[in-house]
Amino acid sequence: MAPGAKSISKITPPKGTRDMYPEEALKRRYLEQAWRDASVRCGFEEIHGPTFETTDLYAVKSGEGILGELFQAYSGKAPEELEQVRATGRAPYAVRPEFTPTLARMFAAKAGGLPRPCKWFTGGSYFRAERPQRGRLREFLQWNVDFVGDDGTSMGRAVADVEILGVAISLLRDLGLTRADTVVAYSDRRMAEAVLRHIGATDETLPAWFAWIDSIPKNPAAAMVKARELGLSDLEVRFVIGYFFNQKADARVLAALDENPTGTPAFVKFQQSLMMVPEVADSIAQLRRSADVIEQFGLGGWGVQHNAVVRGLAYYTGLVFEVLADGERAVAGGGRYDRLIELMGGPPTPAVGFAMGDVVVSLLLEDKGLMPQGAELMEAVSRRPASVRPEVFVVGADDESSDALVRRLCADLRRGVESGAYKDAGGRKPWSAARHDAASGGVRPMHARVSYKSTRNLKKLLADGEKQFSRLAAIVHGEDRVQLKDFDARRDLTPKDIGLSDTHAEFSVDPSSVVYVGRAAERVLG
RNA sequence: GUGGCCGUAGCUCAGUUGGUUAGAGCACCUGGUUGUGGUCCAGGGGGUCGCGGGUUCAAAUCCCGUCGGUCACCCCA
């Protein structure tokens, strides 16, 4: 050892980092594979950006808040860099604290040549120079999923929103989490904004009010004090709390008030007056539409509207949601950010997305006994990954009445069918190979896509599927009238061809049917 | 940046009115036994009690400082 050199055994890892020995590395792979599989099956494509960016990229959007928690860097190759650090306190580069600015930059750079929508996901390490605590470290993994460039119609937005919610829910389900473990709480920023404006919030005070609402559940008593500082009157506090925290789960928040405001005549009147506000009525209609689409995707019961979810960030413009679990920080969070890409210098592009860190979800899995160990862990990470090539492209044959059916089938294909054997066993070992075992009625989850084109022209829809290199197409005419087409072989398949049934002429969208499209596709694709 | 709790063997931890060579379980090593594999028996290695200073005849134990960890606040991308 060189004189004066420090023994490496004395050098501790930097605060908030983790060493991953083989067991931890495998657990990391388990989670990363779950992320990738869920995204891929839902038709998202993997991208990657650099792990450090110019500091300016983060300064544009984030402002003061984030800059204080950036790990900054300079190359050491140019003396003026050091000069800059000394003069401005800001290095030319920063290690990424989040992905969204990179996403916006990447999208803007090639916006003209990119298809719409772009459904992208990415996973990797992120860094924030904050004080570590439960569920929060300085280096962590994060999964980002974004739906960029929906068509901007009410229905297009709702579908994009629900696809994003749907990936998050797929992942929870894949990991074996249930509605008893987590809830996907969603709301609409525009509704919240309209309500607060109705009470008297302005452009200047709005962000502070959102931050205030965001802080209430953590410490209701302190929030009451803070309300005074914000200059809110007693009545305003009651209205806000009554409106945003009217769900059962918020008993603790309501308890911080001397009486529950929701039943009072003043509050009822306030609620009625809200319905007269066009923005409120609009956003409620949009939420209702989303709820319908959630049902079409078969996700009913997972999503719960929860007005108090507003998220602290300034840039959200519509749907906002969080995956919540008892006793933990938010497992994931996200929302719609229709102005952000434009703000970062790109073309005006609506977008919605979310992020999930590995720290909280890992704690949750460990607590619930849902993290495999030993041989099971090894087997779990050795399983076949989701097919990157789209397996089934689902299109509607006729008018829009089939749209709901198309979405339902697509969602069902992505979900797969759990086997009888798995369910009989109690279903708490989601990594088990028997989960979708065909021998006892299971169907494996598949990579299924739909077209986002507005055309009803079947020829164009099928061309879209072929352009995306889908292996099969499912053409939905009705519940029990589905055609299956093999793009590679350029021919139609029948239940008889693939040995599913001699008596049926067409396939079915019903997962319990012997001629279920998923069963057929699995037969063809293996 | 602020505050609470913690820091004794590789791991999980005992060990306070301060008092002789600092302990247990697990793990590890050696030998034996069981007609070679998660059995049993015997033995063994291993600790600057986070680090530095102070009080004391005497400090793992009390005081101050410091470093590290953890939890909460702040903040949430």
Coordinates of C-alpha atoms (C1' of nucleotides) in Angstrom, one line a residue:
Chain A
M1 CA 0.0 0.0 0.0
A2 CA 1.3 3.4 -0.8
P3 CA 2.4 5.5 2.1
G4 CA -0.5 7.6 3.4
A5 CA -3.0 5.5 1.5
K6 CA -6.2 4.7 3.4
S7 CA -7.0 1.1 3.8
I8 CA -10.1 0.3 1.7
S9 CA -11.6 -1.5 4.6
K10 CA -11.9 1.9 6.3
I11 CA -13.7 3.5 3.4
T12 CA -17.4 3.4 3.9
P13 CA -19.9 3.5 1.1
P14 CA -21.4 7.0 0.4
K15 CA -24.4 7.9 2.5
G16 CA -27.7 6.6 1.0
T17 CA -26.1 4.1 -1.4
R18 CA -26.5 0.3 -1.3
D19 CA -24.0 -2.5 -1.9
M20 CA -25.8 -5.3 -3.7
Y21 CA -24.3 -8.8 -3.1
P22 CA -25.6 -11.7 -5.1
E23 CA -28.9 -12.1 -3.2
E24 CA -29.7 -8.4 -3.4
A25 CA -28.6 -8.2 -7.0
L26 CA -31.1 -11.0 -7.8
K27 CA -33.9 -9.2 -6.0
R28 CA -33.1 -6.2 -8.0
R29 CA -33.3 -8.2 -11.2
Y30 CA -36.6 -9.6 -10.1
L31 CA -38.1 -6.2 -9.8
E32 CA -36.5 -4.8 -12.9
Q33 CA -37.8 -7.8 -14.9
A34 CA -41.3 -7.2 -13.5
W35 CA -41.1 -3.6 -14.6
R36 CA -39.9 -4.4 -18.0
D37 CA -42.4 -7.2 -18.6
A38 CA -45.3 -5.1 -17.4
S39 CA -44.3 -2.2 -19.7
V40 CA -43.5 -4.4 -22.7
R41 CA -46.8 -6.3 -22.5
C42 CA -48.7 -3.0 -22.4
G43 CA -47.0 -1.9 -25.6
F44 CA -44.4 0.4 -24.2
E45 CA -40.9 0.6 -25.7
E46 CA -37.7 0.8 -23.7
I47 CA -35.5 3.8 -24.1
H48 CA -32.5 5.1 -22.3
G49 CA -31.0 8.5 -21.7
P50 CA -27.7 9.6 -20.3
T51 CA -27.2 9.4 -16.5
F52 CA -25.9 12.9 -16.4
E53 CA -27.2 16.0 -18.1
T54 CA -26.2 19.6 -18.3
T55 CA -27.3 21.3 -15.2
D56 CA -29.4 23.8 -17.2
L57 CA -31.8 21.1 -18.2
Y58 CA -32.9 20.8 -14.6
A59 CA -32.8 24.5 -14.0
V60 CA -35.4 25.2 -16.7
K61 CA -38.3 23.4 -15.2
S62 CA -37.5 22.6 -11.7
G63 CA -36.2 25.9 -10.2
E64 CA -34.9 26.2 -6.7
G65 CA -36.4 23.2 -5.1
I66 CA -34.6 20.6 -7.1
L67 CA -31.3 22.3 -7.6
G68 CA -30.5 22.1 -3.9
E69 CA -30.6 18.3 -4.1
L70 CA -28.7 17.8 -7.3
F71 CA -25.4 15.9 -7.3
Q72 CA -23.3 18.1 -9.6
A73 CA -20.3 17.2 -11.6
Y74 CA -17.6 18.7 -13.8
S75 CA -15.2 17.0 -16.1
G76 CA -12.0 18.4 -14.6
K77 CA -10.7 18.9 -18.0
A78 CA -11.3 22.6 -18.3
P79 CA -10.2 25.2 -15.8
E80 CA -13.2 27.4 -16.5
E81 CA -15.5 24.7 -15.1
L82 CA -14.0 25.2 -11.7
E83 CA -14.3 28.9 -12.2
Q84 CA -18.0 28.4 -12.9
V85 CA -18.5 26.4 -9.8
R86 CA -16.8 29.0 -7.7
A87 CA -18.7 31.9 -9.3
T88 CA -22.2 30.4 -9.6
G89 CA -22.2 27.5 -7.2
R90 CA -23.4 25.4 -10.1
A91 CA -21.4 22.8 -12.0
P92 CA -21.9 22.4 -15.8
Y93 CA -23.3 18.9 -15.3
A94 CA -25.6 17.2 -12.9
V95 CA -26.3 13.5 -12.2
R96 CA -29.9 12.9 -13.1
P97 CA -32.4 13.2 -10.3
E98 CA -35.4 12.3 -12.5
F99 CA -36.1 11.3 -16.0
T100 CA -38.8 13.6 -17.2
P101 CA -36.6 16.4 -18.4
T102 CA -34.5 13.9 -20.4
L103 CA -37.7 12.5 -21.8
A104 CA -38.9 15.9 -22.9
R105 CA -35.5 16.7 -24.4
M106 CA -35.3 13.5 -26.3
F107 CA -38.9 13.8 -27.6
A108 CA -38.4 17.4 -28.6
A109 CA -35.1 16.6 -30.4
K110 CA -36.9 14.2 -32.8
A111 CA -40.4 15.2 -32.4
G112 CA -41.0 15.7 -36.1
G113 CA -40.0 12.1 -37.0
L114 CA -41.6 10.3 -34.1
P115 CA -44.9 8.4 -34.4
R116 CA -47.8 9.5 -32.2
P117 CA -48.2 8.4 -29.6
C118 CA -44.8 7.4 -28.3
K119 CA -45.2 4.9 -25.5
W120 CA -41.9 4.8 -23.8
F121 CA -40.5 3.4 -20.6
T122 CA -37.1 3.4 -19.0
G123 CA -35.5 2.1 -15.8
G124 CA -32.2 3.0 -14.2
S125 CA -30.4 4.7 -11.4
Y126 CA -31.3 8.2 -10.2
F127 CA -29.6 10.4 -7.6
R128 CA -30.8 13.0 -5.1
A129 CA -28.6 14.6 -2.5
E130 CA -31.1 14.4 0.3
R131 CA -31.1 13.0 3.7
P132 CA -31.8 9.2 3.5
Q133 CA -34.8 7.8 5.5
R134 CA -37.2 5.0 5.2
G135 CA -38.1 4.5 1.5
R136 CA -35.7 7.2 0.4
L137 CA -32.1 6.9 -0.6
R138 CA -29.6 9.0 -2.5
E139 CA -29.2 6.5 -5.2
F140 CA -32.2 4.5 -6.2
L141 CA -33.7 2.7 -9.2
Q142 CA -36.7 4.3 -10.9
W143 CA -39.1 3.0 -13.5
N144 CA -40.6 5.7 -15.7
V145 CA -43.5 5.0 -18.0
D146 CA -44.9 7.7 -20.4
F147 CA -47.6 8.0 -23.0
V148 CA -46.5 11.0 -25.1
G149 CA -48.7 12.5 -27.8
D150 CA -52.2 11.3 -27.4
D151 CA -54.7 12.8 -29.9
G152 CA -56.0 15.4 -27.3
T153 CA -59.6 14.4 -27.6
S154 CA -61.5 13.7 -24.4
M155 CA -61.6 10.0 -25.2
G156 CA -58.0 9.9 -26.4
R157 CA -56.9 11.5 -23.1
A158 CA -59.0 9.1 -21.1
V159 CA -57.5 6.1 -22.9
A160 CA -53.9 7.4 -22.5
D161 CA -54.6 8.1 -18.8
V162 CA -56.0 4.7 -18.2
E163 CA -53.2 2.9 -20.1
I164 CA -50.8 4.6 -17.8
L165 CA -52.8 3.6 -14.7
G166 CA -53.1 0.2 -16.3
V167 CA -49.4 -0.4 -16.5
A168 CA -49.0 0.5 -12.9
I169 CA -51.8 -1.8 -11.9
S170 CA -50.4 -4.6 -14.1
L171 CA -47.1 -4.4 -12.2
L172 CA -48.8 -4.5 -8.8
R173 CA -50.8 -7.5 -9.9
D174 CA -47.7 -9.2 -11.4
L175 CA -45.9 -8.8 -8.1
G176 CA -48.8 -10.4 -6.3
L177 CA -50.0 -7.3 -4.6
T178 CA -53.8 -7.0 -4.2
R179 CA -56.4 -4.3 -3.6
A180 CA -56.0 -5.1 0.1
D181 CA -52.3 -4.1 -0.1
T182 CA -52.4 -1.1 -2.3
V183 CA -54.8 1.4 -3.7
V184 CA -54.4 3.5 -6.8
A185 CA -55.8 6.9 -5.8
Y186 CA -56.4 9.3 -8.6
S187 CA -57.8 12.7 -9.1
D188 CA -57.7 15.6 -11.5
R189 CA -55.5 18.6 -11.1
R190 CA -57.8 20.8 -13.1
M191 CA -60.7 20.0 -10.8
A192 CA -58.6 20.7 -7.8
E193 CA -57.5 23.9 -9.4
A194 CA -61.0 25.0 -10.3
V195 CA -62.2 24.3 -6.8
L196 CA -59.4 26.2 -5.2
R197 CA -59.9 29.2 -7.5
H198 CA -63.5 29.2 -6.6
I199 CA -62.6 29.6 -3.0
G200 CA -60.2 32.4 -3.9
A201 CA -56.8 30.9 -4.9
T202 CA -54.9 32.9 -7.5
D203 CA -52.1 32.0 -9.9
E204 CA -49.7 33.2 -7.2
T205 CA -51.2 31.2 -4.3
L206 CA -52.2 28.1 -6.1
P207 CA -48.9 26.2 -5.9
A208 CA -48.7 26.9 -2.1
W209 CA -52.2 25.6 -1.7
F210 CA -51.4 22.4 -3.6
A211 CA -48.3 21.9 -1.4
W212 CA -50.4 22.6 1.6
I213 CA -53.1 20.0 0.7
D214 CA -50.3 17.6 -0.2
S215 CA -48.9 18.0 3.3
I216 CA -52.2 17.6 5.3
P217 CA -52.3 13.8 5.6
K218 CA -48.8 13.7 7.0
N219 CA -49.4 16.0 9.8
P220 CA -53.0 17.3 10.1
A221 CA -52.3 19.3 13.2
A222 CA -49.3 21.1 11.8
A223 CA -51.3 21.8 8.6
M224 CA -53.9 23.6 10.6
V225 CA -51.3 26.0 11.8
K226 CA -49.9 26.4 8.4
A227 CA -53.3 27.3 7.1
R228 CA -53.2 30.4 9.2
E229 CA -49.9 31.3 7.8
L230 CA -51.3 31.0 4.3
G231 CA -54.0 33.4 5.3
L232 CA -56.9 30.9 5.0
S233 CA -60.0 31.6 6.9
D234 CA -61.7 29.0 9.1
L235 CA -64.4 28.6 6.5
E236 CA -61.9 28.1 3.7
V237 CA -60.1 25.5 5.6
R238 CA -63.4 23.7 6.2
F239 CA -64.3 23.8 2.6
V240 CA -61.0 22.6 1.4
I241 CA -60.8 19.8 3.9
G242 CA -64.4 18.9 3.4
Y243 CA -63.9 18.7 -0.3
F244 CA -60.5 17.1 -0.6
F245 CA -60.6 14.8 2.4
N246 CA -64.2 13.5 2.3
Q247 CA -63.1 9.8 1.8
K248 CA -63.3 7.3 4.6
A249 CA -59.6 7.0 4.8
D250 CA -59.3 10.5 5.9
A251 CA -60.9 10.2 9.2
R252 CA -57.6 11.2 10.8
V253 CA -57.6 14.5 8.8
L254 CA -61.2 15.2 9.6
A255 CA -60.5 14.6 13.3
A256 CA -58.1 17.5 13.2
L257 CA -61.1 19.8 12.8
D258 CA -63.5 20.4 15.7
E259 CA -66.4 19.2 13.5
N260 CA -66.9 17.3 10.3
P261 CA -67.7 20.0 7.8
T262 CA -69.1 17.8 5.1
G263 CA -72.6 17.6 6.5
T264 CA -73.1 21.3 7.3
P265 CA -75.5 23.4 5.3
A266 CA -72.8 25.8 4.3
F267 CA -70.7 23.0 2.9
V268 CA -73.6 21.5 1.0
K269 CA -74.3 24.9 -0.5
F270 CA -70.6 25.2 -1.4
Q271 CA -70.7 21.9 -3.2
Q272 CA -73.7 22.9 -5.1
S273 CA -72.1 26.1 -6.2
L274 CA -69.1 24.1 -7.4
M275 CA -71.2 22.3 -9.9
M276 CA -71.9 25.6 -11.5
V277 CA -68.3 26.1 -12.3
P278 CA -67.6 24.9 -15.8
E279 CA -64.1 23.7 -15.2
V280 CA -65.2 21.6 -12.3
A281 CA -68.1 20.1 -14.3
D282 CA -65.7 19.4 -17.2
S283 CA -63.1 17.7 -15.1
I284 CA -65.7 15.7 -13.3
A285 CA -67.0 14.5 -16.7
Q286 CA -63.5 13.6 -17.7
L287 CA -62.9 11.7 -14.5
R288 CA -66.2 9.9 -15.2
R289 CA -65.0 9.0 -18.6
S290 CA -61.7 7.7 -17.2
A291 CA -63.7 5.6 -14.8
D292 CA -65.6 4.1 -17.7
V293 CA -62.4 3.2 -19.5
I294 CA -61.0 1.8 -16.3
E295 CA -64.0 -0.5 -16.2
Q296 CA -63.4 -1.4 -19.9
F297 CA -59.8 -2.3 -19.1
G298 CA -61.1 -4.6 -16.3
L299 CA -59.3 -2.5 -13.7
G300 CA -62.4 -1.6 -11.7
G301 CA -61.7 -1.8 -8.0
W302 CA -58.1 -0.9 -8.3
G303 CA -58.6 2.8 -9.0
V304 CA -60.3 4.9 -6.4
Q305 CA -61.0 8.6 -6.9
H306 CA -59.4 10.5 -4.1
N307 CA -59.6 14.3 -4.3
A308 CA -56.8 14.8 -1.9
V309 CA -54.2 13.4 -4.3
V310 CA -53.0 16.6 -5.9
R311 CA -49.2 16.0 -6.0
G312 CA -46.8 18.7 -5.0
L313 CA -45.5 19.4 -8.4
A314 CA -46.5 22.5 -10.4
Y315 CA -46.6 21.0 -13.9
Y316 CA -49.4 18.6 -13.7
T317 CA -52.4 19.5 -15.8
G318 CA -55.0 16.8 -15.5
L319 CA -55.0 13.3 -14.1
V320 CA -52.8 12.9 -11.0
F321 CA -52.4 9.6 -9.1
E322 CA -50.5 7.8 -6.5
V323 CA -50.1 4.2 -5.6
L324 CA -50.6 4.1 -1.8
A325 CA -49.9 1.4 0.8
D326 CA -50.4 1.5 4.5
G327 CA -47.4 2.7 6.5
E328 CA -45.3 3.5 3.5
R329 CA -44.6 6.5 1.3
A330 CA -46.3 6.6 -2.1
V331 CA -45.2 3.6 -4.0
A332 CA -45.6 5.4 -7.3
G333 CA -46.9 8.7 -8.6
G334 CA -47.6 10.5 -11.7
G335 CA -50.0 12.4 -13.8
R336 CA -50.7 14.3 -16.9
Y337 CA -48.3 17.1 -18.0
D338 CA -49.7 18.6 -21.2
R339 CA -47.6 21.7 -21.2
L340 CA -44.2 20.4 -20.1
I341 CA -42.7 19.4 -23.4
E342 CA -43.6 22.7 -24.9
L343 CA -42.2 24.4 -21.8
M344 CA -38.9 22.6 -22.4
G345 CA -38.7 23.8 -26.0
G346 CA -40.6 21.0 -27.8
P347 CA -43.8 21.2 -29.8
P348 CA -47.0 21.4 -27.8
T349 CA -47.6 17.8 -26.9
P350 CA -50.0 16.3 -24.4
A351 CA -48.4 13.5 -22.2
V352 CA -49.1 11.5 -19.2
G353 CA -46.8 9.3 -17.2
F354 CA -45.6 8.1 -13.8
A355 CA -42.6 6.9 -12.0
M356 CA -42.0 4.2 -9.4
G357 CA -38.9 3.9 -7.3
D358 CA -37.5 0.5 -6.2
V359 CA -37.1 1.4 -2.5
V360 CA -40.6 1.6 -1.3
V361 CA -42.0 -1.2 -3.4
S362 CA -39.2 -3.5 -2.2
L363 CA -40.0 -2.7 1.4
L364 CA -43.6 -3.5 0.6
L365 CA -42.8 -6.8 -1.0
E366 CA -40.6 -7.9 1.8
D367 CA -43.2 -6.9 4.4
K368 CA -45.9 -8.9 2.6
G369 CA -43.8 -11.9 2.0
L370 CA -44.0 -11.4 -1.7
M371 CA -40.2 -11.3 -2.4
P372 CA -39.0 -14.7 -3.5
Q373 CA -35.8 -16.1 -1.9
G374 CA -33.3 -18.8 -2.6
A375 CA -34.2 -21.3 -5.3
E376 CA -37.5 -19.6 -6.0
L377 CA -35.8 -16.3 -6.5
M378 CA -33.4 -17.9 -8.9
E379 CA -36.2 -19.6 -10.8
A380 CA -38.2 -16.4 -10.9
V381 CA -35.5 -14.4 -12.6
S382 CA -34.8 -17.2 -15.0
R383 CA -38.2 -17.3 -16.4
R384 CA -39.0 -16.3 -20.0
P385 CA -39.3 -12.5 -20.3
A386 CA -42.2 -10.8 -22.1
S387 CA -42.0 -10.9 -25.8
V388 CA -40.7 -7.5 -27.1
R389 CA -42.3 -8.3 -30.4
P390 CA -46.1 -7.6 -30.2
E391 CA -47.9 -10.9 -30.1
V392 CA -51.5 -9.9 -30.7
F393 CA -52.8 -6.7 -32.3
V394 CA -56.4 -6.2 -31.4
V395 CA -58.6 -4.2 -33.8
G396 CA -62.4 -3.6 -34.0
A397 CA -64.1 -4.7 -37.1
D398 CA -67.0 -2.3 -37.2
D399 CA -68.2 0.9 -35.6
E400 CA -67.2 2.4 -32.3
S401 CA -69.4 0.0 -30.4
S402 CA -66.7 -2.6 -30.6
D403 CA -64.1 -0.2 -29.0
A404 CA -65.0 -1.2 -25.5
L405 CA -64.7 -4.9 -26.5
V406 CA -61.3 -4.2 -28.1
R407 CA -60.0 -2.6 -25.0
R408 CA -61.3 -5.3 -22.8
L409 CA -59.8 -8.1 -24.9
C410 CA -56.5 -6.2 -25.1
A411 CA -56.4 -5.8 -21.3
D412 CA -57.3 -9.4 -20.8
L413 CA -54.6 -10.6 -23.1
R414 CA -52.0 -8.5 -21.3
R415 CA -53.3 -9.9 -18.0
G416 CA -53.4 -13.5 -18.9
V417 CA -55.5 -16.1 -17.0
E418 CA -54.4 -17.5 -13.7
S419 CA -54.5 -21.3 -13.6
G420 CA -56.9 -23.2 -11.3
A421 CA -53.9 -24.8 -9.7
Y422 CA -52.4 -21.5 -8.8
K423 CA -55.7 -20.1 -7.4
D424 CA -56.3 -23.3 -5.4
A425 CA -52.8 -22.9 -3.9
G426 CA -53.9 -19.6 -2.4
G427 CA -52.2 -17.4 -5.0
R428 CA -49.5 -15.8 -2.8
K429 CA -46.5 -16.9 -4.8
P430 CA -46.8 -14.8 -7.9
W431 CA -43.5 -15.9 -9.3
S432 CA -44.6 -19.5 -9.4
A433 CA -44.3 -21.1 -12.8
A434 CA -47.8 -22.6 -12.2
R435 CA -49.4 -19.2 -12.1
H436 CA -50.5 -19.3 -15.8
D437 CA -50.0 -23.0 -16.5
A438 CA -52.0 -24.0 -19.5
A439 CA -52.5 -27.5 -18.1
S440 CA -54.9 -26.2 -15.5
G441 CA -56.7 -23.6 -17.5
G442 CA -54.2 -20.8 -17.4
V443 CA -53.1 -18.5 -20.2
R444 CA -49.8 -16.7 -20.1
P445 CA -49.9 -12.8 -20.2
M446 CA -49.1 -11.5 -23.6
H447 CA -47.8 -8.5 -25.4
A448 CA -51.0 -7.0 -26.8
R449 CA -51.5 -3.8 -28.7
V450 CA -54.3 -1.7 -30.1
S451 CA -54.2 1.0 -32.7
Y452 CA -54.5 4.7 -31.8
K453 CA -55.5 5.7 -35.2
S454 CA -58.9 7.4 -35.5
T455 CA -59.7 5.6 -38.7
R456 CA -62.3 2.8 -38.9
N457 CA -60.8 1.4 -42.0
L458 CA -59.9 -2.2 -41.2
K459 CA -57.3 -2.3 -43.9
K460 CA -55.5 0.7 -42.4
L461 CA -55.8 -0.7 -38.8
L462 CA -54.3 -4.0 -39.9
A463 CA -51.5 -2.2 -41.7
D464 CA -50.8 -0.4 -38.4
G465 CA -50.5 -3.7 -36.7
E466 CA -48.1 -5.1 -39.4
K467 CA -46.1 -1.9 -39.3
Q468 CA -45.6 -2.5 -35.6
F469 CA -44.4 -6.0 -36.4
S470 CA -47.2 -7.7 -34.5
R471 CA -47.2 -11.5 -34.9
L472 CA -51.0 -11.9 -34.8
A473 CA -54.1 -9.8 -35.3
A474 CA -57.3 -10.3 -33.5
I475 CA -60.2 -8.8 -35.4
V476 CA -63.2 -8.3 -33.1
H477 CA -66.6 -8.5 -34.6
G478 CA -68.4 -9.4 -31.4
E479 CA -68.1 -11.3 -28.1
D480 CA -67.9 -14.7 -29.8
R481 CA -66.9 -13.5 -33.2
V482 CA -63.2 -12.9 -33.4
Q483 CA -61.0 -13.6 -36.3
L484 CA -57.4 -14.5 -35.8
K485 CA -54.8 -13.6 -38.4
D486 CA -51.2 -14.6 -38.7
F487 CA -49.3 -11.7 -40.1
D488 CA -46.1 -13.8 -40.7
A489 CA -47.9 -16.6 -42.5
R490 CA -50.3 -14.1 -44.1
R491 CA -53.3 -16.3 -43.4
D492 CA -56.3 -16.6 -41.1
L493 CA -56.4 -19.2 -38.4
T494 CA -59.4 -21.2 -37.2
P495 CA -60.0 -23.0 -34.0
K496 CA -59.7 -26.3 -35.9
D497 CA -56.4 -25.3 -37.5
I498 CA -54.7 -25.0 -34.2
G499 CA -56.4 -27.9 -32.5
L500 CA -58.6 -25.9 -30.1
S501 CA -62.0 -27.0 -31.2
D502 CA -63.8 -28.7 -34.1
T503 CA -67.1 -27.1 -33.4
H504 CA -66.3 -23.4 -33.3
A505 CA -65.8 -21.4 -36.4
E506 CA -64.4 -18.3 -34.7
F507 CA -62.7 -17.2 -31.5
S508 CA -64.1 -15.6 -28.4
V509 CA -63.1 -12.6 -26.2
D510 CA -64.2 -14.6 -23.1
P511 CA -61.2 -15.9 -21.2
S512 CA -63.2 -18.8 -19.8
S513 CA -64.1 -20.1 -23.3
V514 CA -62.2 -22.9 -24.9
V515 CA -61.8 -20.8 -28.0
Y516 CA -60.6 -17.7 -26.1
V517 CA -58.3 -15.6 -28.3
G518 CA -55.6 -15.8 -25.7
R519 CA -55.6 -19.6 -25.5
A520 CA -55.5 -19.7 -29.3
A521 CA -52.6 -17.2 -29.4
E522 CA -50.7 -19.2 -26.8
R523 CA -51.2 -22.3 -28.9
V524 CA -49.8 -20.6 -32.0
L525 CA -47.0 -18.7 -30.3
G526 CA -46.0 -21.2 -27.6
Chain B
rG1 C1' -30.8 22.3 7.1
rU2 C1' -33.6 20.6 12.2
rG3 C1' -34.8 16.9 15.9
rG4 C1' -35.4 11.6 18.3
rC5 C1' -33.1 6.8 18.8
rC6 C1' -28.9 3.6 18.0
rG7 C1' -23.4 2.1 17.4
rU8 C1' -20.3 -4.5 21.9
rA9 C1' -17.5 -11.1 17.6
rG10 C1' -18.8 -12.2 10.4
rC11 C1' -24.6 -11.8 11.8
rU12 C1' -28.6 -11.0 15.7
rC13 C1' -28.1 -9.2 20.3
rA14 C1' -27.1 -9.7 26.2
rG15 C1' -24.1 -6.9 29.4
rU16 C1' -26.3 0.4 34.4
rU17 C1' -26.4 2.1 41.7
rG18 C1' -19.0 2.3 36.9
rG19 C1' -15.4 -2.9 39.8
rU20 C1' -11.3 -8.8 38.5
rU21 C1' -9.0 -12.3 32.0
rA22 C1' -16.3 -8.8 28.0
rG23 C1' -20.8 -13.0 27.1
rA24 C1' -24.9 -16.0 24.3
rG25 C1' -27.1 -18.0 19.9
rC26 C1' -26.1 -18.5 14.8
rA27 C1' -22.1 -18.7 11.3
rC28 C1' -16.9 -20.3 10.6
rC29 C1' -12.6 -23.8 11.6
rU30 C1' -10.7 -28.7 13.7
rG31 C1' -11.5 -33.6 15.5
rG32 C1' -14.8 -37.5 16.5
rU33 C1' -19.6 -40.1 15.7
rU34 C1' -23.6 -41.4 12.4
rG35 C1' -21.9 -47.2 6.7
rU36 C1' -20.2 -39.5 2.2
rG37 C1' -24.7 -34.3 2.4
rG38 C1' -29.2 -29.3 6.9
rU39 C1' -27.7 -35.5 12.8
rC40 C1' -25.1 -35.5 17.4
rC41 C1' -20.7 -34.7 20.6
rA42 C1' -16.1 -32.3 21.9
rG43 C1' -12.8 -28.5 21.0
rG44 C1' -11.1 -23.9 18.6
rG45 C1' -10.2 -19.1 16.2
rG46 C1' -12.1 -14.5 16.3
rG47 C1' -13.9 -8.1 19.7
rU48 C1' -9.0 -0.9 19.4
rC49 C1' -16.9 -2.4 23.2
rG50 C1' -17.5 3.3 16.2
rC51 C1' -13.5 7.1 17.0
rG52 C1' -11.3 11.2 20.1
rG53 C1' -11.1 13.7 24.6
rG54 C1' -12.8 14.2 29.8
rU55 C1' -14.4 12.6 35.0
rU56 C1' -12.5 8.5 38.3
rC57 C1' -8.2 4.4 42.0
rA58 C1' -11.3 2.0 38.1
rA59 C1' -15.3 3.5 32.0
rA60 C1' -18.7 -1.0 27.2
rU61 C1' -21.2 1.6 31.4
rC62 C1' -21.0 8.7 33.3
rC63 C1' -19.9 13.7 30.5
rC64 C1' -18.4 16.5 25.9
rG65 C1' -17.1 16.2 20.9
rU66 C1' -16.9 13.6 16.4
rC67 C1' -18.1 10.0 12.6
rG68 C1' -21.5 6.3 11.0
rG69 C1' -26.5 4.2 10.9
rU70 C1' -31.7 4.7 11.4
rC71 C1' -36.4 7.2 11.9
rA72 C1' -39.2 11.8 11.6
rC73 C1' -39.5 17.0 9.9
rC74 C1' -38.2 20.1 5.5
rC75 C1' -38.7 18.7 0.4
rC76 C1' -40.7 15.8 -3.2
rA77 C1' -38.7 15.9 -9.3

